[in-house]
Coordinates of C-alpha atoms and ligand atoms in Angstrom, one line a residue:
X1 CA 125.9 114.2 78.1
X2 CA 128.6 113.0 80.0
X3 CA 129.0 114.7 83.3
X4 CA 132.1 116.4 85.1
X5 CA 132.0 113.4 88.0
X6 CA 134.8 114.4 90.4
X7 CA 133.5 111.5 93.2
X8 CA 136.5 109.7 95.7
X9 CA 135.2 105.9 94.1
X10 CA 133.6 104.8 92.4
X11 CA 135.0 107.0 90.2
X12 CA 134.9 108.5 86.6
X13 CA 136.4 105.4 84.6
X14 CA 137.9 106.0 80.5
X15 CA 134.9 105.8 78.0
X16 CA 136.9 102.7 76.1
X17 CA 136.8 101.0 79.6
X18 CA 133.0 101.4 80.1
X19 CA 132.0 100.7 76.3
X20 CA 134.1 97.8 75.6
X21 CA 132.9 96.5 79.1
X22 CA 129.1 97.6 77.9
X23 CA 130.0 95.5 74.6
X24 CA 131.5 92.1 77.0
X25 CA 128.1 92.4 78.9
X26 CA 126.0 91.4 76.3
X27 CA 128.1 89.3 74.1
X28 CA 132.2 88.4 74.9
X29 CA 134.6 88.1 71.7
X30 CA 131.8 86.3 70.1
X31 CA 131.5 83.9 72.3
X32 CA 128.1 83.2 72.4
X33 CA 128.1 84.3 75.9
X34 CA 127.9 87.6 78.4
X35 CA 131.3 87.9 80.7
X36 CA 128.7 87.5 83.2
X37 CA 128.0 83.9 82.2
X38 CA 131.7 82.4 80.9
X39 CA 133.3 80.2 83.2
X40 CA 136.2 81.4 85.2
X41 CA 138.1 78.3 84.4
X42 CA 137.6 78.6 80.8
X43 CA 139.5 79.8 77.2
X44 CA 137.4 82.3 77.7
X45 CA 138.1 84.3 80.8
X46 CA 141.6 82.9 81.7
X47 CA 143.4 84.9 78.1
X48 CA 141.6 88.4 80.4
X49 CA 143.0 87.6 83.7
X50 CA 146.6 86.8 82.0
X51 CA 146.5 89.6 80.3
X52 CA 145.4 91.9 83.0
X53 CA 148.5 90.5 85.1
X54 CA 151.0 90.6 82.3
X55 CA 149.6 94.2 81.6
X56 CA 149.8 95.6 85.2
X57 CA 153.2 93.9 85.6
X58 CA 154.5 95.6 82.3
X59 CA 153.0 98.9 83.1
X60 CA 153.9 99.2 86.5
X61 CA 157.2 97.8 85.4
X62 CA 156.8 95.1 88.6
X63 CA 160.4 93.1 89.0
X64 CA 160.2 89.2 88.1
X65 CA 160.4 88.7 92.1
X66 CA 156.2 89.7 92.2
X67 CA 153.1 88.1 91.8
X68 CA 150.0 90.4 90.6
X69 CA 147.0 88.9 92.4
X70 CA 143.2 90.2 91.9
X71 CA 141.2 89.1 94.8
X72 CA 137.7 90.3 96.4
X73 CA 137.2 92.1 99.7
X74 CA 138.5 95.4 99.4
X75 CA 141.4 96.8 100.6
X76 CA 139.8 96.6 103.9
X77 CA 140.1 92.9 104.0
X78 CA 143.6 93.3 103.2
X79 CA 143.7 95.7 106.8
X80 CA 142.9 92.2 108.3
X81 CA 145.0 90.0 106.1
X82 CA 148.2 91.6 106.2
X83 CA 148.5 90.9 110.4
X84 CA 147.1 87.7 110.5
X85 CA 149.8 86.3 107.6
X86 CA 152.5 88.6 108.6
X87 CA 152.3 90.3 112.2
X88 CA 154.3 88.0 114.9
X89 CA 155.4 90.2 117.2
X90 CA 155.2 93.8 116.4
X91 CA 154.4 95.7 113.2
X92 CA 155.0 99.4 112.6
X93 CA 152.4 102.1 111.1
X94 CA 152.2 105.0 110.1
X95 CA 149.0 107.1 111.1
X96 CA 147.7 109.7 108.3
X97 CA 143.9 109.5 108.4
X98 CA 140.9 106.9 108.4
X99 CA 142.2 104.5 106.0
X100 CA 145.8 104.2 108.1
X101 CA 144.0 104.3 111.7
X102 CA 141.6 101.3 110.1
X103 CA 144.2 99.4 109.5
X104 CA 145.9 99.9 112.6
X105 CA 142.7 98.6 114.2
X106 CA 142.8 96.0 112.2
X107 CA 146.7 95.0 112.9
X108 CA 145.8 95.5 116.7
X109 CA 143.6 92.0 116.3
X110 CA 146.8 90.1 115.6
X111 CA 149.8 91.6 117.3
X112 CA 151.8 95.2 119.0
X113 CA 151.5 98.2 116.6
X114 CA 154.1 100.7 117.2
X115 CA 153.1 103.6 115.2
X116 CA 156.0 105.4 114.7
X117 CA 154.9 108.4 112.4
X118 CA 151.8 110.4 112.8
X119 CA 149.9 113.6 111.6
X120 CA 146.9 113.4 114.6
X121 CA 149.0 116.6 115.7
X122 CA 147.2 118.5 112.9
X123 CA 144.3 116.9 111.9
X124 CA 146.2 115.0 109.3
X125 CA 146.5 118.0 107.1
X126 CA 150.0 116.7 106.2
X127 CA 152.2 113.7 105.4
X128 CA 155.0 112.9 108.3
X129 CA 158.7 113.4 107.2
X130 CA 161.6 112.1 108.4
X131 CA 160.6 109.3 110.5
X132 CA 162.9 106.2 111.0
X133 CA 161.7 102.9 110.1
X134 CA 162.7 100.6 112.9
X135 CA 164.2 97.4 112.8
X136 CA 162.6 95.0 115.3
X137 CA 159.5 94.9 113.5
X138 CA 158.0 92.4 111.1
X139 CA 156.4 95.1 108.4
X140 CA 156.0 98.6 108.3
X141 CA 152.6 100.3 106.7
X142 CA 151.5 103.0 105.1
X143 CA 148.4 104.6 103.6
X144 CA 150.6 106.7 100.4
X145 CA 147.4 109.0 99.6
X146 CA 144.9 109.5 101.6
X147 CA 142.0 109.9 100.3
X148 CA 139.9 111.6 102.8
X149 CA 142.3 114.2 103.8
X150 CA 144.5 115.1 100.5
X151 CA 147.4 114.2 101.5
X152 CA 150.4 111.9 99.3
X153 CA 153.4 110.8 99.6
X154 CA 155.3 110.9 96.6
X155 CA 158.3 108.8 97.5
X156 CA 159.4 105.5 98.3
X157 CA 160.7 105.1 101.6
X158 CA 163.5 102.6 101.8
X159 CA 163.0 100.4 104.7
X160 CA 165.2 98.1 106.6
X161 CA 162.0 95.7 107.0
X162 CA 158.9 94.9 104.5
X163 CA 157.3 97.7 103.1
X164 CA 153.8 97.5 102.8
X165 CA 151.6 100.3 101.3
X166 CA 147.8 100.6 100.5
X167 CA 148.0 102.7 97.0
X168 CA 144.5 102.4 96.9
X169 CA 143.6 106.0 95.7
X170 CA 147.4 106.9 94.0
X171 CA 148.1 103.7 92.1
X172 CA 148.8 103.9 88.3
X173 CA 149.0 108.0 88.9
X174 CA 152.7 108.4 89.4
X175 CA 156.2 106.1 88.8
X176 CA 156.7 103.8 91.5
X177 CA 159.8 101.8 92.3
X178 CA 157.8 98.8 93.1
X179 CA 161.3 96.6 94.4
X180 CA 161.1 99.2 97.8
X181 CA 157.7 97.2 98.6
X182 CA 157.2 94.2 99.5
X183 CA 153.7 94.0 99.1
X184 CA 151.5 97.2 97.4
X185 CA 147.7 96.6 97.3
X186 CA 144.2 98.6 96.8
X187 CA 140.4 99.0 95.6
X188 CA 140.5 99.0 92.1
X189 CA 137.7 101.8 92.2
X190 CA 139.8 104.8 91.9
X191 CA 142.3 104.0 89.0
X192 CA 141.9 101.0 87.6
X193 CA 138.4 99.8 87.1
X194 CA 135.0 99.5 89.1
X195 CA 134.5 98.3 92.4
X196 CA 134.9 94.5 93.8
X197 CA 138.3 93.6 93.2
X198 CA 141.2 94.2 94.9
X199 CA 144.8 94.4 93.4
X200 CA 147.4 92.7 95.4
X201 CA 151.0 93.3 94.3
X202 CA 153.7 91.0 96.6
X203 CA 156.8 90.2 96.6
X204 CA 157.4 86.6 96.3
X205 CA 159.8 86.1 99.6
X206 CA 157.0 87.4 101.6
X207 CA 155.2 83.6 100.8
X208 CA 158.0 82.7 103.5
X209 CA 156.8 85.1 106.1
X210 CA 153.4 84.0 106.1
X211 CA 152.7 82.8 110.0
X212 CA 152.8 79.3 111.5
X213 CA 151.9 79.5 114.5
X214 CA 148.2 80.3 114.1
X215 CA 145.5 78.8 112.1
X216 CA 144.4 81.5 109.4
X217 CA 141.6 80.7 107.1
X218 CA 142.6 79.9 103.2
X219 CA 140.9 82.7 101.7
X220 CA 143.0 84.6 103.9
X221 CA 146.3 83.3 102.8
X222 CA 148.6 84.9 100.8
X223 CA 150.4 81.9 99.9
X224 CA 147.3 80.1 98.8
X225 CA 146.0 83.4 96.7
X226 CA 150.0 83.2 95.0
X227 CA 150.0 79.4 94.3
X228 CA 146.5 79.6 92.9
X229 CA 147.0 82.6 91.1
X230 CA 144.3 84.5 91.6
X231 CA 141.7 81.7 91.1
X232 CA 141.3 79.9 94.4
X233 CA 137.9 80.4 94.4
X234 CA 135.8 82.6 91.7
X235 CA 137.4 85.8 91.1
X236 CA 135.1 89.0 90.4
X237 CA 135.0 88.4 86.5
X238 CA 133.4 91.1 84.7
X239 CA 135.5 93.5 87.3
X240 CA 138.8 92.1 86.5
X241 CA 137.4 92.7 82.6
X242 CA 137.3 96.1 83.5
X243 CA 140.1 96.6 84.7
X244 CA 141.8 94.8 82.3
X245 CA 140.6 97.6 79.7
X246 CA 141.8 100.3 82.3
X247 CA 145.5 98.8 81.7
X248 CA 145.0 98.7 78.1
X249 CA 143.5 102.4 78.1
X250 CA 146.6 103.5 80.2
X251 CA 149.2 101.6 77.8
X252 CA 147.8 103.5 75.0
X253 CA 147.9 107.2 76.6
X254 CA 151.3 106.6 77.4
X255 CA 151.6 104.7 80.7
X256 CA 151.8 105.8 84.0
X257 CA 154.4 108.5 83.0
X258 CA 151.7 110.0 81.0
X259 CA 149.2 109.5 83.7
X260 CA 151.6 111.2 86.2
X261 CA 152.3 114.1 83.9
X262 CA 148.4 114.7 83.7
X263 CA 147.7 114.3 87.5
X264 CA 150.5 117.1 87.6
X265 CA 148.4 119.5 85.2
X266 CA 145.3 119.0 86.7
X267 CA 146.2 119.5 90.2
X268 CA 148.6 122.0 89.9
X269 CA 145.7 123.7 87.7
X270 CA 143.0 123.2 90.7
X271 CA 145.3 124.5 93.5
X272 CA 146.4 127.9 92.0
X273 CA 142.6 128.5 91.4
X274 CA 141.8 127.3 95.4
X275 CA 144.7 129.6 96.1
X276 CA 143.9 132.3 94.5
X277 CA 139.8 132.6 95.0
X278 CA 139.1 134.6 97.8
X279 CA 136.4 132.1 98.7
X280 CA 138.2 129.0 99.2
X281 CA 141.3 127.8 100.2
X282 CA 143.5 124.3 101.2
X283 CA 143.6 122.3 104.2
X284 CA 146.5 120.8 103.4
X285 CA 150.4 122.0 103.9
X286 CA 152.1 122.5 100.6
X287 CA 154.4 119.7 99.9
X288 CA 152.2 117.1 101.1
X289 CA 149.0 118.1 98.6
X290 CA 147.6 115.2 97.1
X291 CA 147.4 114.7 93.0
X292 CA 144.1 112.6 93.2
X293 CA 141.9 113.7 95.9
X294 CA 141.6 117.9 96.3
X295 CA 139.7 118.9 99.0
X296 CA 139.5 122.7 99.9
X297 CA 137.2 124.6 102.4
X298 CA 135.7 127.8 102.7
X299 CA 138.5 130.8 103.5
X300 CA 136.6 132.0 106.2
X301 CA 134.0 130.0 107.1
X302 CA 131.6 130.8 104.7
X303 CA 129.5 127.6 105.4
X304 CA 126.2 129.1 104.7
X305 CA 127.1 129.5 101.1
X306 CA 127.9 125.5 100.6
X307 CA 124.2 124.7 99.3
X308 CA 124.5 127.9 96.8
X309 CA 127.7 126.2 96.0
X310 CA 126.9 122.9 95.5
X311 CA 123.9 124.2 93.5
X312 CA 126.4 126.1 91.2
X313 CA 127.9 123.5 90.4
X314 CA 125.2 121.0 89.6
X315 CA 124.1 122.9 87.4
X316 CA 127.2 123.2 85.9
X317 CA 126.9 119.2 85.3
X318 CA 129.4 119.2 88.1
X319 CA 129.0 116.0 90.3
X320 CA 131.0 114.6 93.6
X321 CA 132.7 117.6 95.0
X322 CA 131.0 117.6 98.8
X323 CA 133.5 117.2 100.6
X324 CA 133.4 113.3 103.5
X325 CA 131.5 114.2 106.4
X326 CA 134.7 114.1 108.9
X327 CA 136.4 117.4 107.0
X328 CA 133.6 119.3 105.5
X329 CA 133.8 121.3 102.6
X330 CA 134.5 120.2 99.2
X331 CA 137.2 117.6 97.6
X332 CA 137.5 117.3 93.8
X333 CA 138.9 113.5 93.0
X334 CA 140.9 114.0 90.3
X335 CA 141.9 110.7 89.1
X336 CA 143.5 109.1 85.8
X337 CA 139.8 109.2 84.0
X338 CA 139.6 112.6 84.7
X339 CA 140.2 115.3 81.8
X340 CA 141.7 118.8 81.8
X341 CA 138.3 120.1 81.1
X342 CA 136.9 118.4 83.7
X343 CA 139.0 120.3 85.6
X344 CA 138.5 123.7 83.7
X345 CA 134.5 123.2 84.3
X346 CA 135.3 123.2 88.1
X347 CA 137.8 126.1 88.1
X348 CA 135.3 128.1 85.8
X349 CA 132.5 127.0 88.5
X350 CA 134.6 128.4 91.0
X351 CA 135.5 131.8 89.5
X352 CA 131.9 132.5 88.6
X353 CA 131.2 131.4 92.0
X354 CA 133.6 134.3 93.6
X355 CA 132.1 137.1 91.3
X356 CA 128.4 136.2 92.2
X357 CA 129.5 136.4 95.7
X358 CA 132.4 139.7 95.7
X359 CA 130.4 140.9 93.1
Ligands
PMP401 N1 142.4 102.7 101.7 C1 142.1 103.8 101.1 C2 143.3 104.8 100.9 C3 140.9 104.1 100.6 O1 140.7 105.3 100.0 C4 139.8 103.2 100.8 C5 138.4 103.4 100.2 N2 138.1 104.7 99.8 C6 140.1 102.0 101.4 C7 141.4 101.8 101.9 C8 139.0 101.0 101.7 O2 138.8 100.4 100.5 P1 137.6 99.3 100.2 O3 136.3 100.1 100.3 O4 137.9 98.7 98.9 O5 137.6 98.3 101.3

C-alpha cells in the first residue's frame, strides 16, 4: 500500500506520472528501447521535450515573450547563475529563510546585494509586506515559498526592474501572472516531477542583459541554454519524461486552477486542525501560511512527546512529517500529488494523538 508520504522533495509524485515513467523504463512507445538508452537528439526523445515545453507554456499560460528551458543543477546552480549573467553593479533581495540567504551568498560572489526586505526580525515566521523595490538595481529576488519555514507569498509584486523568483516549492500550485517576472525557476522535485532537472522560465529580453564584461562559462549562460534550447549538452532525459507526465497529469485535473483550489482544501483543512489541537500549534503569522509546506510545533513545548509522535504516525503509514533540523517540530509538505485523504490520515493522526495524551 501506498503510503501517506508528506516529505519537502523528493516528494509524493501522481501514480500516472510514476507508472507511465515505470512503463518508459523498460520499453519507450515501442521503441525498442528504455528512455534510459534513446538518444537525446533523436525522434524519439525530442516529440517529449517539445511537448513538456509546449505543455508548461500552455498550462502556466507563459506569454510568447518566454522561453521554458529544463537544465541540470538545481535551483542552487541557478543561485550562482543568475549574478554571474545578470548582477553588474547591484542586485536587490529579499531575505525569507535558507533558500533566499543561499542565494544571497551566492549573488555576493558577483556583485553588491542590497537586501531590502527581511523577516530575520522573527525568525522568518512571516513574509515581508510593503517593501519598495528600488530602482538602481539590475534584478530583484525572491524566494515566493519557503520551504523550510512555511511561509508564501501569494502575489506578484510589480517591480520597476527584473523580477526574478525561485518557485521552487509553489510552482504549478496557484495562478501566476508569469509577464511580472522576468525569469521564474526551480527543482522540479516538489511539483513537477523527480529530482535532477531544473525548470527555467525567462523572459526573452533578459538574453540582452546577460554580462559582457566578464568571462562566464557556457553551461552557465542563459543565452546559450535559450539558443540551444535546452539541449546544449545532454539534458536529464528520463527526468524531463517525468515531468512531462506531471504536466499532462495536471492538464487533466483541471490545470493549475484546480491544483490551486486543492492546495486551498488541504491546507486550510490541516491548519484548523493545528489550531485547534491543544498539542500543537503554527509558527507562522496568519496571512503569510504556506499552501505547500506546513510545519507546526508543539503548543508548549512538549518535545519529549515527538518520538511518541512520530511513532503514531508511522504506524499510521504516515511518512515525512519531522520537521528540518533548523525549526524542529513537524512540517507536512502538502504538494500537488498530495490527496485530501492524505491529509485526513494526518489530521485523524493528530486528533487520536491529543486524546491519548488529554486523555
Ligand atoms: N529553493 C527552494 C525554495 C528550495 O526548497 C530548494 C530545495 N529544497 C532549493 C532552492 C534548492 O534546490 P536544489 O536542491 O534543486 O538545488
Amino acid at each position: 500500500m501506498r503510503k501517506h508520504i508528506f516529505n519537502a522533495g523528493p516528494c509524493k509524485l501522481s501514480d500516472p506520472c510514476l507508472e507511465n515513467t515505470a512503463k518508459a523504463i523498460l520499453e519507450l512507445n515501442n521503441s525498442g528501447q528504455s528512455i534510459l538508452e534513446v538518444s537525446h537528439r533523436s525522434k524519439d526523445f525530442e516529440p517529449i521535450i517539445n511537448e513538456a515545453v509546449a505543455l508548461f507554456k500552455e498550462i502556466l499560460n507563459v506569454p510568447a515573450n518566454y522561453h521554458v528551458l529544463f537544465l541540470g543543477g538545481g535551483a542552487s546552480t541557478q543561485f550562482a547563475m543568475i549574478p554571474i549573467n545578470f548582477l553588474k553593479s547591484k542586485a536587490a533581495y529579499v531575505n525569507t529563510g535558507t533558500w533566499s540567504d543561499k542565494a544571497i551568498k551566492e549573488a555576493k560572489i558577483f556583485g553588491k546585494v542590497e537586501v531590502i526586505a527581511s523577516s530575520e526580525d522573527k525568525n522568518h515566521t512571516y513574509y515581508p509586506k510593503g517593501f519598495t523595490i528600488p530602482t538602481d538595481v539590475d534584478y530583484v529576488h525572491i524566494t515566493s515559498n519557503n520551504t523550510i519555514r512555511g511561509t508564501e507569498i501569494f502575489e506578484d509584486l510589480k517591480s520597476p526592474v527584473p523580477l526574478i523568483a525561485d518557485m521552487s516549492s509553489d510552482i504549478m500550485s496557484r495562478q501566476v501572472d508569469v509577464s511580472k517576472y522576468a525569469m521564474i525557476y526551480g527543482g522540479a522535485q516538489k511539483n513537477l516531477g523527480p529530482a535532477g532537472v531544473t525548470f527555467v522560465i525567462i523572459r526573452d529580453d533578459m538574453l540582452e542583459r546577460v554580462a559582457t564584461d566578464r568571462p562566464i562559462p557556457t553551461m552557465f549562460r542563459y543565452d546559450i541554454h535559450m539558443k540551444e534550447d535546452s539541449m546544449y549538452n545532454t539534458p536529464p532525459c528520463v527526468n524531463i519524461f517525468a515531468l512531462n507526465e506531471t504536466l499532462k497529469w495536471v492538464k487533466s485535473q483541471g490545470g493549475v486552477k484546480e491544483m490551486e483550489r486543492r492546495a486551498i482544501e488541504r491546507a486550510t483543512m490541516l491548519y484548523a486542525e493545528i489550531d485547534r489541537n491543544s498539542l500543537f500549534k503554527s509558527p507562522v503569522e496568519v496571512g503569510s501560511r504556506s499552501r505547500m509546506n506546513i510545519p507546526f510545533v508543539w503548543a508548549d513545548g512538549s518535545e519529549e512527546l515527538t518520538e511518541k509522535f512520530m511513532e503514531l504516525a508511522k504506524s499510521r503509514k504516515i511518512v515525512g512529517i519531522k520537521g528540518h533540523r533548523s525549526v524542529g517540530g513537524f512540517r507536512a509538505s502538502t504538494y500537488n500529488a498530495c490527496t485530501i485523504d492524505d491529509v485526513k490520515a494526518l489530521i485523524t493522526c493528530m486528533q487520536d494523538f491529543e486524546k491519548q495524551v488529554k486523555g
